[in-house]
């Protein structure tokens, strides 16, 4: 597990588990995502098997939504205690998920070299 994968897991561990239906229902409504708990559960299982791509994609799909950012922040703040902490959590989670995604992509220098 890379440092970024470990950080992503730690950030998501701050959220309620599957039993936190009220939290997940609020987040689902705020983000406008249909099957949020089952998607999270599936992504966690894949991460446990060593593939963090789906977990990173989940974070980006749910939390990287400018149009719903206020509602998502409010839903997250109900668990984290304040909107300031929720905003910081979202920023950290998006940045970490983005780094995890880049870790599992090809060498960017190869892509650049192919263009030139």
Coordinates of C-alpha atoms in Angstrom, one line a residue:
X1 CA 0.0 0.0 0.0
X2 CA 1.4 3.4 -1.0
X3 CA 1.3 6.4 1.4
X4 CA -1.5 8.0 -0.7
X5 CA -3.5 4.8 -0.5
X6 CA -3.0 4.6 3.2
X7 CA -4.0 8.3 3.6
X8 CA -7.1 7.8 1.4
X9 CA -8.2 4.8 3.6
X10 CA -7.6 6.8 6.7
X11 CA -9.7 9.7 5.4
X12 CA -12.5 7.4 4.5
X13 CA -12.3 5.7 7.9
X14 CA -13.3 9.0 9.4
X15 CA -16.8 8.5 7.9
X16 CA -19.4 6.2 9.3
X17 CA -19.6 2.7 8.2
X18 CA -22.3 0.9 6.3
X19 CA -24.6 1.0 9.4
X20 CA -24.6 4.9 9.3
X21 CA -27.6 4.9 7.0
X22 CA -28.7 8.4 7.9
X23 CA -25.3 9.9 7.0
X24 CA -25.1 8.0 3.7
X25 CA -28.6 8.9 2.8
X26 CA -27.9 12.6 3.4
X27 CA -24.7 12.4 1.4
X28 CA -26.5 10.5 -1.4
X29 CA -29.1 13.2 -1.7
X30 CA -26.5 16.0 -1.5
X31 CA -24.3 14.5 -4.2
X32 CA -27.1 13.2 -6.3
X33 CA -25.7 9.7 -6.5
X34 CA -28.1 6.7 -6.6
X35 CA -26.2 3.8 -5.0
X36 CA -23.7 5.3 -2.7
X37 CA -23.4 2.7 0.1
X38 CA -23.2 -0.3 -2.2
X39 CA -20.6 1.5 -4.4
X40 CA -18.5 2.4 -1.4
X41 CA -18.8 -1.1 0.0
X42 CA -17.7 -2.6 -3.4
X43 CA -14.8 -0.1 -3.7
X44 CA -13.6 -0.9 -0.1
X45 CA -13.5 -4.7 -1.0
X46 CA -11.5 -4.0 -4.1
X47 CA -9.1 -1.8 -2.2
X48 CA -8.7 -4.6 0.3
X49 CA -7.6 -6.8 -2.6
X50 CA -5.1 -4.2 -3.6
X51 CA -6.9 -2.2 -6.2
X52 CA -7.5 1.4 -4.9
X53 CA -8.6 2.7 -8.3
X54 CA -12.4 2.2 -7.6
X55 CA -12.1 3.8 -4.1
X56 CA -10.3 6.8 -5.6
X57 CA -12.9 7.1 -8.4
X58 CA -15.6 6.9 -5.7
X59 CA -14.2 9.8 -3.8
X60 CA -13.8 11.9 -7.0
X61 CA -17.3 11.0 -8.2
X62 CA -19.0 11.9 -4.8
X63 CA -17.0 14.8 -3.5
X64 CA -15.6 16.6 -6.6
X65 CA -19.0 18.2 -7.6
X66 CA -18.8 22.0 -7.6
X67 CA -22.5 22.4 -8.2
X68 CA -23.4 20.4 -5.0
X69 CA -20.4 21.4 -2.9
X70 CA -22.4 23.3 -0.4
X71 CA -24.9 20.5 0.1
X72 CA -22.1 17.9 0.3
X73 CA -20.2 20.0 2.8
X74 CA -23.3 20.3 5.0
X75 CA -24.0 16.5 4.8
X76 CA -20.4 15.8 5.8
X77 CA -20.4 18.4 8.5
X78 CA -23.2 16.6 10.3
X79 CA -20.6 13.8 11.0
X80 CA -17.4 15.8 11.2
X81 CA -18.8 18.5 13.4
X82 CA -18.2 21.7 11.4
X83 CA -18.3 22.9 7.8
X84 CA -14.7 24.0 8.1
X85 CA -13.6 20.4 9.0
X86 CA -15.8 19.1 6.2
X87 CA -14.3 21.5 3.6
X88 CA -10.8 20.5 4.7
X89 CA -11.7 16.8 4.6
X90 CA -13.1 17.2 1.1
X91 CA -10.0 19.0 -0.1
X92 CA -7.7 16.3 1.4
X93 CA -9.8 13.4 0.0
X94 CA -10.0 14.8 -3.5
X95 CA -6.2 15.6 -3.6
X96 CA -5.4 12.1 -2.2
X97 CA -7.7 10.3 -4.6
X98 CA -6.2 12.2 -7.5
X99 CA -2.7 11.2 -6.5
X100 CA -3.8 7.5 -6.1
X101 CA -5.3 7.6 -9.6
X102 CA -2.1 9.1 -11.0
X103 CA 0.0 6.5 -9.3
X104 CA -1.8 3.7 -11.3
X105 CA -1.4 5.4 -14.7
X106 CA 1.4 5.0 -17.1
X107 CA 4.5 7.0 -17.1
X108 CA 3.6 10.6 -18.1
X109 CA 7.0 11.0 -19.8
X110 CA 6.1 8.2 -22.2
X111 CA 2.9 10.0 -23.1
X112 CA 4.7 13.2 -23.6
X113 CA 7.4 11.6 -25.6
X114 CA 4.7 10.0 -27.8
X115 CA 3.2 13.4 -28.5
X116 CA 6.5 15.0 -29.6

